PDB file of C-alpha atoms and ligand atoms in Angstrom:
ATOM      1  CA  MET B 352      -8.438  86.901  10.656  1.00  0.00           C
ATOM      2  CA  THR B 353      -7.561  84.624   7.714  1.00  0.00           C
ATOM      3  CA  GLU B 354      -9.498  85.450   4.544  1.00  0.00           C
ATOM      4  CA  LEU B 355      -9.813  82.592   2.078  1.00  0.00           C
ATOM      5  CA  SER B 356      -8.938  83.149  -1.553  1.00  0.00           C
ATOM      6  CA  ALA B 357     -11.794  82.568  -4.013  1.00  0.00           C
ATOM      7  CA  ALA B 358     -10.170  79.266  -5.010  1.00  0.00           C
ATOM      8  CA  HIS B 359      -9.910  78.072  -1.392  1.00  0.00           C
ATOM      9  CA  ASP B 360     -13.485  79.195  -0.756  1.00  0.00           C
ATOM     10  CA  ALA B 361     -14.718  77.168  -3.733  1.00  0.00           C
ATOM     11  CA  ALA B 362     -12.671  74.130  -2.711  1.00  0.00           C
ATOM     12  CA  VAL B 363     -13.927  74.140   0.899  1.00  0.00           C
ATOM     13  CA  THR B 364     -17.538  74.139  -0.327  1.00  0.00           C
ATOM     14  CA  ASP B 365     -17.223  71.907  -3.398  1.00  0.00           C
ATOM     15  CA  ARG B 366     -19.811  69.180  -2.992  1.00  0.00           C
ATOM     16  CA  ASN B 367     -17.969  66.600  -5.096  1.00  0.00           C
ATOM     17  CA  ARG B 368     -14.826  67.098  -3.056  1.00  0.00           C
ATOM     18  CA  LEU B 369     -16.764  66.910   0.239  1.00  0.00           C
ATOM     19  CA  ALA B 370     -18.874  63.838  -0.541  1.00  0.00           C
ATOM     20  CA  GLY B 371     -16.382  62.093  -2.826  1.00  0.00           C
ATOM     21  CA  SER B 372     -13.143  62.672  -0.954  1.00  0.00           C
ATOM     22  CA  ALA B 373     -13.012  64.641   2.320  1.00  0.00           C
ATOM     23  CA  TYR B 374     -15.985  62.820   3.884  1.00  0.00           C
ATOM     24  CA  SER B 375     -16.207  59.706   1.710  1.00  0.00           C
ATOM     25  CA  SER B 376     -15.347  57.837   4.921  1.00  0.00           C
ATOM     26  CA  ASP B 377     -14.683  59.010   8.465  1.00  0.00           C
ATOM     27  CA  ARG B 378     -10.896  58.497   8.260  1.00  0.00           C
ATOM     28  CA  ASP B 379      -9.943  62.177   8.043  1.00  0.00           C
ATOM     29  CA  LEU B 380     -12.700  63.504  10.307  1.00  0.00           C
ATOM     30  CA  ALA B 381     -11.744  60.918  12.953  1.00  0.00           C
ATOM     31  CA  ALA B 382      -8.099  62.074  12.772  1.00  0.00           C
ATOM     32  CA  ARG B 383      -9.189  65.658  13.453  1.00  0.00           C
ATOM     33  CA  GLN B 384     -11.501  64.584  16.282  1.00  0.00           C
ATOM     34  CA  ALA B 385      -8.764  62.415  17.867  1.00  0.00           C
ATOM     35  CA  LEU B 386      -6.387  65.341  18.452  1.00  0.00           C
ATOM     36  CA  TYR B 387      -8.820  66.697  21.089  1.00  0.00           C
ATOM     37  CA  GLU B 388      -8.040  63.707  23.310  1.00  0.00           C
ATOM     38  CA  TRP B 389      -4.906  65.643  24.317  1.00  0.00           C
ATOM     39  CA  LYS B 390      -6.809  68.859  25.086  1.00  0.00           C
ATOM     40  CA  THR B 391      -7.183  70.364  28.535  1.00  0.00           C
ATOM     41  CA  PRO B 392      -9.672  71.163  29.809  1.00  0.00           C
ATOM     42  CA  ARG B 393     -11.523  68.218  28.259  1.00  0.00           C
ATOM     43  CA  TYR B 394     -14.973  69.394  27.119  1.00  0.00           C
ATOM     44  CA  ASP B 395     -17.620  66.750  26.659  1.00  0.00           C
ATOM     45  CA  LEU B 396     -19.221  68.437  23.638  1.00  0.00           C
ATOM     46  CA  PRO B 397     -21.952  65.826  23.018  1.00  0.00           C
ATOM     47  CA  GLY B 398     -22.765  65.961  26.744  1.00  0.00           C
ATOM     48  CA  MET B 399     -22.953  69.773  26.618  1.00  0.00           C
ATOM     49  CA  VAL B 400     -25.320  69.573  23.649  1.00  0.00           C
ATOM     50  CA  ALA B 401     -27.482  66.991  25.442  1.00  0.00           C
ATOM     51  CA  GLU B 402     -27.666  69.386  28.402  1.00  0.00           C
ATOM     52  CA  GLN B 403     -28.810  72.244  26.135  1.00  0.00           C
ATOM     53  CA  LEU B 404     -31.550  69.952  24.823  1.00  0.00           C
ATOM     54  CA  SER B 405     -32.900  69.070  28.286  1.00  0.00           C
ATOM     55  CA  GLU B 406     -36.232  70.873  27.629  1.00  0.00           C
ATOM     56  CA  VAL B 407     -36.562  69.596  24.055  1.00  0.00           C
ATOM     57  CA  ARG B 408     -39.137  66.931  23.201  1.00  0.00           C
ATOM     58  CA  GLY B 409     -39.944  65.028  20.005  1.00  0.00           C
ATOM     59  CA  ARG B 410     -37.729  65.170  16.946  1.00  0.00           C
ATOM     60  CA  VAL B 411     -34.096  66.304  16.775  1.00  0.00           C
ATOM     61  CA  VAL B 412     -32.141  66.514  13.530  1.00  0.00           C
ATOM     62  CA  ASP B 413     -28.331  66.578  13.300  1.00  0.00           C
ATOM     63  CA  ILE B 414     -27.380  68.083   9.934  1.00  0.00           C
ATOM     64  CA  GLY B 415     -23.870  67.400   8.667  1.00  0.00           C
ATOM     65  CA  CYS B 416     -23.810  64.657  11.300  1.00  0.00           C
ATOM     66  CA  GLY B 417     -20.592  63.138   9.917  1.00  0.00           C
ATOM     67  CA  ASN B 418     -19.618  59.938  11.725  1.00  0.00           C
ATOM     68  CA  GLY B 419     -22.499  60.353  14.157  1.00  0.00           C
ATOM     69  CA  THR B 420     -20.782  61.466  17.376  1.00  0.00           C
ATOM     70  CA  TYR B 421     -23.781  63.577  18.449  1.00  0.00           C
ATOM     71  CA  VAL B 422     -26.472  61.316  16.964  1.00  0.00           C
ATOM     72  CA  GLN B 423     -25.232  58.284  18.878  1.00  0.00           C
ATOM     73  CA  ARG B 424     -24.732  60.120  22.167  1.00  0.00           C
ATOM     74  CA  LEU B 425     -28.189  61.735  22.032  1.00  0.00           C
ATOM     75  CA  ARG B 426     -29.838  58.409  21.224  1.00  0.00           C
ATOM     76  CA  ARG B 427     -28.055  56.885  24.222  1.00  0.00           C
ATOM     77  CA  ASP B 428     -28.680  59.730  26.704  1.00  0.00           C
ATOM     78  CA  ARG B 429     -32.147  60.732  25.455  1.00  0.00           C
ATOM     79  CA  PRO B 430     -33.968  57.622  24.190  1.00  0.00           C
ATOM     80  CA  ASP B 431     -37.220  59.651  24.376  1.00  0.00           C
ATOM     81  CA  LEU B 432     -36.072  61.793  21.409  1.00  0.00           C
ATOM     82  CA  ALA B 433     -36.389  60.763  17.739  1.00  0.00           C
ATOM     83  CA  VAL B 434     -32.901  61.632  16.461  1.00  0.00           C
ATOM     84  CA  LEU B 435     -32.328  61.810  12.688  1.00  0.00           C
ATOM     85  CA  GLY B 436     -28.864  62.173  11.136  1.00  0.00           C
ATOM     86  CA  LEU B 437     -28.493  63.981   7.789  1.00  0.00           C
ATOM     87  CA  ASP B 438     -25.359  64.562   5.701  1.00  0.00           C
ATOM     88  CA  ILE B 439     -24.458  65.202   2.068  1.00  0.00           C
ATOM     89  CA  ALA B 440     -21.788  62.464   2.125  1.00  0.00           C
ATOM     90  CA  PRO B 441     -23.286  58.961   1.754  1.00  0.00           C
ATOM     91  CA  GLY B 442     -19.912  57.356   2.592  1.00  0.00           C
ATOM     92  CA  ILE B 443     -19.641  58.862   6.042  1.00  0.00           C
ATOM     93  CA  LEU B 444     -23.260  57.970   6.833  1.00  0.00           C
ATOM     94  CA  ALA B 445     -22.523  54.281   6.183  1.00  0.00           C
ATOM     95  CA  GLY B 446     -21.147  53.891   9.712  1.00  0.00           C
ATOM     96  CA  VAL B 447     -23.994  55.709  11.496  1.00  0.00           C
ATOM     97  CA  PRO B 448     -26.971  53.637  12.702  1.00  0.00           C
ATOM     98  CA  ALA B 449     -30.360  54.400  11.067  1.00  0.00           C
ATOM     99  CA  PRO B 450     -32.318  56.549  10.763  1.00  0.00           C
ATOM    100  CA  VAL B 451     -29.974  58.629   8.624  1.00  0.00           C
ATOM    101  CA  ALA B 452     -30.402  60.146   5.148  1.00  0.00           C
ATOM    102  CA  VAL B 453     -28.480  62.042   2.512  1.00  0.00           C
ATOM    103  CA  ALA B 454     -29.630  65.673   2.516  1.00  0.00           C
ATOM    104  CA  ASP B 455     -28.282  69.190   2.028  1.00  0.00           C
ATOM    105  CA  VAL B 456     -28.699  71.780   4.782  1.00  0.00           C
ATOM    106  CA  THR B 457     -29.981  74.273   2.216  1.00  0.00           C
ATOM    107  CA  HIS B 458     -32.821  71.915   1.107  1.00  0.00           C
ATOM    108  CA  LEU B 459     -33.959  70.002   4.165  1.00  0.00           C
ATOM    109  CA  PRO B 460     -36.522  67.219   3.616  1.00  0.00           C
ATOM    110  CA  LEU B 461     -38.407  68.383   6.720  1.00  0.00           C
ATOM    111  CA  ALA B 462     -41.683  70.213   7.269  1.00  0.00           C
ATOM    112  CA  THR B 463     -41.714  73.772   8.586  1.00  0.00           C
ATOM    113  CA  ALA B 464     -41.449  74.007  12.417  1.00  0.00           C
ATOM    114  CA  SER B 465     -41.210  70.212  12.643  1.00  0.00           C
ATOM    115  CA  VAL B 466     -38.169  69.729  14.926  1.00  0.00           C
ATOM    116  CA  GLY B 467     -37.631  70.563  18.568  1.00  0.00           C
ATOM    117  CA  ALA B 468     -33.927  71.050  17.932  1.00  0.00           C
ATOM    118  CA  ALA B 469     -31.524  71.106  15.015  1.00  0.00           C
ATOM    119  CA  LEU B 470     -27.748  70.666  15.274  1.00  0.00           C
ATOM    120  CA  ALA B 471     -25.269  72.064  12.729  1.00  0.00           C
ATOM    121  CA  MET B 472     -21.941  71.182  14.350  1.00  0.00           C
ATOM    122  CA  HIS B 473     -18.734  72.228  12.575  1.00  0.00           C
ATOM    123  CA  MET B 474     -20.447  72.108   9.195  1.00  0.00           C
ATOM    124  CA  LEU B 475     -21.756  75.545   8.149  1.00  0.00           C
ATOM    125  CA  TYR B 476     -18.291  76.566   6.873  1.00  0.00           C
ATOM    126  CA  HIS B 477     -18.695  73.938   4.126  1.00  0.00           C
ATOM    127  CA  VAL B 478     -21.913  75.508   2.793  1.00  0.00           C
ATOM    128  CA  PRO B 479     -21.586  77.789  -0.259  1.00  0.00           C
ATOM    129  CA  HIS B 480     -24.353  80.202   0.861  1.00  0.00           C
ATOM    130  CA  ILE B 481     -24.340  80.220   4.679  1.00  0.00           C
ATOM    131  CA  PRO B 482     -27.288  82.657   5.179  1.00  0.00           C
ATOM    132  CA  ARG B 483     -29.450  80.374   3.006  1.00  0.00           C
ATOM    133  CA  ALA B 484     -28.578  77.408   5.233  1.00  0.00           C
ATOM    134  CA  VAL B 485     -29.358  79.418   8.374  1.00  0.00           C
ATOM    135  CA  GLY B 486     -32.717  80.413   6.840  1.00  0.00           C
ATOM    136  CA  GLU B 487     -33.514  76.769   6.142  1.00  0.00           C
ATOM    137  CA  LEU B 488     -32.504  75.749   9.691  1.00  0.00           C
ATOM    138  CA  SER B 489     -34.746  78.504  11.061  1.00  0.00           C
ATOM    139  CA  ARG B 490     -37.628  77.217   8.924  1.00  0.00           C
ATOM    140  CA  VAL B 491     -37.543  73.654  10.304  1.00  0.00           C
ATOM    141  CA  VAL B 492     -37.005  74.536  13.990  1.00  0.00           C
ATOM    142  CA  ALA B 493     -40.262  74.929  15.961  1.00  0.00           C
ATOM    143  CA  ARG B 494     -41.021  78.390  17.376  1.00  0.00           C
ATOM    144  CA  ASP B 495     -40.081  77.238  20.887  1.00  0.00           C
ATOM    145  CA  GLY B 496     -37.238  75.030  19.619  1.00  0.00           C
ATOM    146  CA  LEU B 497     -33.532  75.646  19.294  1.00  0.00           C
ATOM    147  CA  LEU B 498     -30.599  75.420  16.928  1.00  0.00           C
ATOM    148  CA  VAL B 499     -27.172  74.403  18.229  1.00  0.00           C
ATOM    149  CA  VAL B 500     -24.161  75.306  16.064  1.00  0.00           C
ATOM    150  CA  SER B 501     -20.427  74.894  16.580  1.00  0.00           C
ATOM    151  CA  THR B 502     -17.353  76.268  14.845  1.00  0.00           C
ATOM    152  CA  ASN B 503     -13.768  77.353  15.495  1.00  0.00           C
ATOM    153  CA  SER B 504     -12.321  80.775  16.162  1.00  0.00           C
ATOM    154  CA  ALA B 505     -10.006  82.484  13.670  1.00  0.00           C
ATOM    155  CA  ARG B 506      -7.462  82.200  16.521  1.00  0.00           C
ATOM    156  CA  ASP B 507      -7.777  78.412  16.762  1.00  0.00           C
ATOM    157  CA  LYS B 508      -4.561  76.309  16.510  1.00  0.00           C
ATOM    158  CA  PRO B 509      -2.138  79.053  15.290  1.00  0.00           C
ATOM    159  CA  GLU B 510       0.822  76.784  16.152  1.00  0.00           C
ATOM    160  CA  LEU B 511      -0.330  74.327  13.459  1.00  0.00           C
ATOM    161  CA  ASP B 512      -0.510  77.127  10.889  1.00  0.00           C
ATOM    162  CA  ASP B 513       3.012  78.184  11.880  1.00  0.00           C
ATOM    163  CA  LEU B 514       4.322  74.604  11.740  1.00  0.00           C
ATOM    164  CA  TRP B 515       2.827  74.182   8.252  1.00  0.00           C
ATOM    165  CA  GLN B 516       4.394  77.411   6.940  1.00  0.00           C
ATOM    166  CA  ARG B 517       7.797  76.509   8.374  1.00  0.00           C
ATOM    167  CA  ALA B 518       7.639  73.014   6.866  1.00  0.00           C
ATOM    168  CA  ALA B 519       6.375  74.346   3.514  1.00  0.00           C
ATOM    169  CA  GLY B 520       9.163  76.954   3.526  1.00  0.00           C
ATOM    170  CA  ASP B 521      11.778  74.225   4.058  1.00  0.00           C
ATOM    171  CA  VAL B 522      10.306  72.181   1.182  1.00  0.00           C
ATOM    172  CA  LEU B 523      10.277  75.202  -1.147  1.00  0.00           C
ATOM    173  CA  GLY B 524      13.657  76.548   0.036  1.00  0.00           C
ATOM    174  CA  THR B 525      12.144  79.817   1.298  1.00  0.00           C
ATOM    175  CA  GLU B 526      11.841  81.206   4.807  1.00  0.00           C
ATOM    176  CA  ARG B 527       8.110  80.547   5.129  1.00  0.00           C
ATOM    177  CA  GLY B 528       5.831  78.760   2.715  1.00  0.00           C
ATOM    178  CA  PRO B 529       2.213  79.580   1.811  1.00  0.00           C
ATOM    179  CA  ALA B 530      -0.506  79.237   4.435  1.00  0.00           C
ATOM    180  CA  ARG B 531      -2.395  75.956   4.640  1.00  0.00           C
ATOM    181  CA  ILE B 532      -6.100  75.838   3.857  1.00  0.00           C
ATOM    182  CA  SER B 533      -8.401  76.753   6.749  1.00  0.00           C
ATOM    183  CA  LEU B 534     -11.809  75.059   6.750  1.00  0.00           C
ATOM    184  CA  SER B 535     -13.525  77.152   9.416  1.00  0.00           C
ATOM    185  CA  ALA B 536     -12.269  80.531   8.100  1.00  0.00           C
ATOM    186  CA  ARG B 537     -15.530  80.941   6.131  1.00  0.00           C
ATOM    187  CA  PHE B 538     -17.575  80.810   9.344  1.00  0.00           C
ATOM    188  CA  PRO B 539     -15.348  81.789  12.281  1.00  0.00           C
ATOM    189  CA  LEU B 540     -16.661  82.009  15.819  1.00  0.00           C
ATOM    190  CA  GLU B 541     -16.093  85.778  15.719  1.00  0.00           C
ATOM    191  CA  LYS B 542     -18.682  86.181  12.917  1.00  0.00           C
ATOM    192  CA  ALA B 543     -21.031  83.283  13.693  1.00  0.00           C
ATOM    193  CA  SER B 544     -23.251  85.060  16.213  1.00  0.00           C
ATOM    194  CA  ALA B 545     -24.061  87.938  13.826  1.00  0.00           C
ATOM    195  CA  ILE B 546     -24.808  85.556  10.932  1.00  0.00           C
ATOM    196  CA  LEU B 547     -27.096  83.369  13.078  1.00  0.00           C
ATOM    197  CA  GLY B 548     -28.662  86.510  14.587  1.00  0.00           C
ATOM    198  CA  GLU B 549     -30.107  87.383  11.157  1.00  0.00           C
ATOM    199  CA  GLU B 550     -32.645  84.566  11.693  1.00  0.00           C
ATOM    200  CA  PHE B 551     -32.652  83.937  15.436  1.00  0.00           C
ATOM    201  CA  GLY B 552     -33.674  86.511  18.066  1.00  0.00           C
ATOM    202  CA  ARG B 553     -31.357  85.150  20.730  1.00  0.00           C
ATOM    203  CA  VAL B 554     -27.910  83.620  20.224  1.00  0.00           C
ATOM    204  CA  ASP B 555     -25.847  82.534  23.251  1.00  0.00           C
ATOM    205  CA  THR B 556     -22.182  81.709  22.680  1.00  0.00           C
ATOM    206  CA  ILE B 557     -20.275  79.246  24.868  1.00  0.00           C
ATOM    207  CA  GLU B 558     -16.525  79.579  24.252  1.00  0.00           C
ATOM    208  CA  LEU B 559     -14.349  76.485  24.642  1.00  0.00           C
ATOM    209  CA  PRO B 560     -10.727  77.594  25.064  1.00  0.00           C
ATOM    210  CA  GLY B 561      -7.979  75.103  25.852  1.00  0.00           C
ATOM    211  CA  THR B 562      -4.536  73.734  25.069  1.00  0.00           C
ATOM    212  CA  ILE B 563      -3.578  70.530  23.309  1.00  0.00           C
ATOM    213  CA  THR B 564      -0.308  69.093  24.613  1.00  0.00           C
ATOM    214  CA  VAL B 565       1.325  66.199  22.756  1.00  0.00           C
ATOM    215  CA  HIS B 566       4.496  64.278  23.500  1.00  0.00           C
ATOM    216  CA  ASP B 567       4.286  62.296  20.260  1.00  0.00           C
ATOM    217  CA  PRO B 568       4.100  63.937  16.786  1.00  0.00           C
ATOM    218  CA  GLU B 569       1.718  61.388  15.262  1.00  0.00           C
ATOM    219  CA  PRO B 570      -1.684  62.790  16.367  1.00  0.00           C
ATOM    220  CA  VAL B 571      -0.609  66.221  15.067  1.00  0.00           C
ATOM    221  CA  ILE B 572       0.677  64.772  11.795  1.00  0.00           C
ATOM    222  CA  ALA B 573      -2.560  62.774  11.353  1.00  0.00           C
ATOM    223  CA  HIS B 574      -4.558  65.989  11.934  1.00  0.00           C
ATOM    224  CA  MET B 575      -2.490  67.888   9.329  1.00  0.00           C
ATOM    225  CA  ALA B 576      -2.731  65.016   6.847  1.00  0.00           C
ATOM    226  CA  SER B 577      -6.524  64.927   7.304  1.00  0.00           C
ATOM    227  CA  CYS B 578      -6.745  67.882   4.877  1.00  0.00           C
ATOM    228  CA  ARG B 579      -5.449  65.677   2.043  1.00  0.00           C
ATOM    229  CA  ALA B 580      -8.720  66.209   0.123  1.00  0.00           C
ATOM    230  CA  TRP B 581      -7.478  69.784  -0.358  1.00  0.00           C
ATOM    231  CA  ALA B 582      -3.833  68.814  -1.073  1.00  0.00           C
ATOM    232  CA  ASP B 583      -3.977  70.525  -4.481  1.00  0.00           C
ATOM    233  CA  GLN B 584      -4.847  73.863  -2.826  1.00  0.00           C
ATOM    234  CA  HIS B 585      -1.514  74.279  -1.046  1.00  0.00           C
ATOM    235  CA  ASP B 586       0.998  75.480  -3.713  1.00  0.00           C
ATOM    236  CA  VAL B 587       3.546  73.130  -2.127  1.00  0.00           C
ATOM    237  CA  PRO B 588       3.907  69.328  -2.333  1.00  0.00           C
ATOM    238  CA  PHE B 589       1.509  68.120   0.371  1.00  0.00           C
ATOM    239  CA  GLU B 590       3.146  64.827   1.423  1.00  0.00           C
ATOM    240  CA  ALA B 591       6.643  66.340   1.468  1.00  0.00           C
ATOM    241  CA  THR B 592       5.388  69.162   3.699  1.00  0.00           C
ATOM    242  CA  ILE B 593       3.781  66.670   6.090  1.00  0.00           C
ATOM    243  CA  GLU B 594       7.055  64.724   6.271  1.00  0.00           C
ATOM    244  CA  ARG B 595       9.038  67.881   6.936  1.00  0.00           C
ATOM    245  CA  ALA B 596       6.526  68.907   9.650  1.00  0.00           C
ATOM    246  CA  ARG B 597       7.055  65.513  11.310  1.00  0.00           C
ATOM    247  CA  THR B 598      10.829  66.133  11.470  1.00  0.00           C
ATOM    248  CA  ILE B 599      10.340  69.637  12.898  1.00  0.00           C
ATOM    249  CA  LEU B 600       7.945  68.240  15.517  1.00  0.00           C
ATOM    250  CA  VAL B 601      10.292  65.406  16.511  1.00  0.00           C
ATOM    251  CA  ASP B 602      13.064  67.971  17.039  1.00  0.00           C
ATOM    252  CA  HIS B 603      10.746  70.324  18.960  1.00  0.00           C
ATOM    253  CA  ILE B 604       9.539  67.565  21.283  1.00  0.00           C
ATOM    254  CA  ALA B 605      13.101  66.309  21.855  1.00  0.00           C
ATOM    255  CA  GLN B 606      14.121  69.835  22.838  1.00  0.00           C
ATOM    256  CA  HIS B 607      11.059  70.971  24.845  1.00  0.00           C
ATOM    257  CA  GLY B 608       9.454  67.701  25.938  1.00  0.00           C
ATOM    258  CA  ALA B 609       6.083  68.556  24.347  1.00  0.00           C
ATOM    259  CA  PHE B 610       4.343  70.517  21.585  1.00  0.00           C
ATOM    260  CA  GLU B 611       1.455  72.778  22.588  1.00  0.00           C
ATOM    261  CA  ILE B 612      -1.439  73.970  20.442  1.00  0.00           C
ATOM    262  CA  THR B 613      -3.785  76.764  21.525  1.00  0.00           C
ATOM    263  CA  CYS B 614      -7.445  76.002  20.797  1.00  0.00           C
ATOM    264  CA  LEU B 615     -10.556  78.132  20.673  1.00  0.00           C
ATOM    265  CA  GLY B 616     -13.871  76.746  19.530  1.00  0.00           C
ATOM    266  CA  GLY B 617     -17.418  77.485  20.537  1.00  0.00           C
ATOM    267  CA  ILE B 618     -21.019  76.370  20.668  1.00  0.00           C
ATOM    268  CA  LEU B 619     -23.829  78.770  19.736  1.00  0.00           C
ATOM    269  CA  VAL B 620     -27.327  78.138  21.062  1.00  0.00           C
ATOM    270  CA  CYS B 621     -29.962  79.924  18.973  1.00  0.00           C
ATOM    271  CA  ARG B 622     -33.636  80.605  19.743  1.00  0.00           C
ATOM    272  CA  HIS B 623     -36.311  82.357  17.659  1.00  0.00           C
TER     273      HIS B 623
HETATM  274  C1  LIG F 953     -16.349  68.682   9.943  1.00  0.00           C
HETATM  275  S1  LIG F 953     -17.601  67.496   9.637  1.00  0.00           S
HETATM  276  C2  LIG F 953     -18.539  67.617  11.158  1.00  0.00           C
HETATM  277  C3  LIG F 953     -19.261  66.347  11.511  1.00  0.00           C
HETATM  278  C4  LIG F 953     -20.070  66.402  12.813  1.00  0.00           C
HETATM  279  N1  LIG F 953     -21.107  67.410  12.765  1.00  0.00           N
HETATM  280  C5  LIG F 953     -19.175  66.647  13.997  1.00  0.00           C
HETATM  281  O1  LIG F 953     -19.142  67.791  14.503  1.00  0.00           O
HETATM  282  O2  LIG F 953     -18.502  65.705  14.431  1.00  0.00           O
HETATM  283  C6  LIG F 953     -18.676  68.312   8.456  1.00  0.00           C
HETATM  284  C7  LIG F 953     -19.786  67.432   7.928  1.00  0.00           C
HETATM  285  O3  LIG F 953     -20.743  68.235   7.234  1.00  0.00           O
HETATM  286  C8  LIG F 953     -21.140  67.576   6.048  1.00  0.00           C
HETATM  287  N2  LIG F 953     -21.648  68.594   5.105  1.00  0.00           N
HETATM  288  C9  LIG F 953     -20.920  69.470   4.379  1.00  0.00           C
HETATM  289  N3  LIG F 953     -21.724  70.255   3.642  1.00  0.00           N
HETATM  290  C10 LIG F 953     -23.001  69.875   3.905  1.00  0.00           C
HETATM  291  C11 LIG F 953     -24.275  70.310   3.447  1.00  0.00           C
HETATM  292  N4  LIG F 953     -24.407  71.302   2.559  1.00  0.00           N
HETATM  293  N5  LIG F 953     -25.375  69.707   3.942  1.00  0.00           N
HETATM  294  C12 LIG F 953     -25.261  68.678   4.835  1.00  0.00           C
HETATM  295  N6  LIG F 953     -24.070  68.209   5.285  1.00  0.00           N
HETATM  296  C13 LIG F 953     -22.952  68.802   4.839  1.00  0.00           C
HETATM  297  C14 LIG F 953     -19.881  66.845   5.600  1.00  0.00           C
HETATM  298  O4  LIG F 953     -20.151  65.811   4.678  1.00  0.00           O
HETATM  299  C15 LIG F 953     -19.304  66.371   6.939  1.00  0.00           C
HETATM  300  O5  LIG F 953     -19.775  65.102   7.290  1.00  0.00           O
END
């Protein structure tokens, strides 16, 4: 399992970097989301979340809602629910229909036990003190409510890590370059259940394994480039490494017809 250095850890959680760069718009998040269009099996994550919420009534809050994938789907599929989107990045919220607000998961502007469900999808790894965030999520969820969380496994997309290290090695003139930054390494699927279990009596994990198969390098290159907010964390020129990765991918696809990426993510459904 990849352990982040203290510098990477600080960079992945740095609020100025998150709100001012990584999520100042949805450009980079959308590039990461788009790669899943080539994944099989295709999981309808917002649909799976809506299904988990079938017994929920009243208010639902999506924290770290990003560009509003879940907010918009829940409002469409469950017009009976009052769905609020919260995020620390005002820029990314600009494209999400109201009601939305700027808020931090560790200081939620919500009364105790006031929501039927809370979502924290692919966001807890950006929080400096994850147990504090989980405590705050537990506070706002009603006793009979639920929390839905998602994150990636430490074994997610190893082929992209390998491609990066090969490309970085070529740029630096060494066999393999330094590892790229991993966002979800601070909260991998393998550890998520135990961390959430500190506050929630029951945590059910739904694993989402699959394979991304591309015949064109661009979606992969766009995904790699989407970490440009952390370009300074790579100990190798970022743009040059991306360009070298493109060349390696073009060659690989010409030789094998496709490039495959192994994925493992998961959804955790938590109850008090
Ligand atoms: C990887 S994106 C996930 C977006 C969305 N939940 C999804 O799954 O499509 C992470 C989001 O969490 C937000 N975020 C990061 N730290 C946060 C915090 N402490 N409180 C609230 N939102 C935060 C970021 O601004 C970003 O929009």
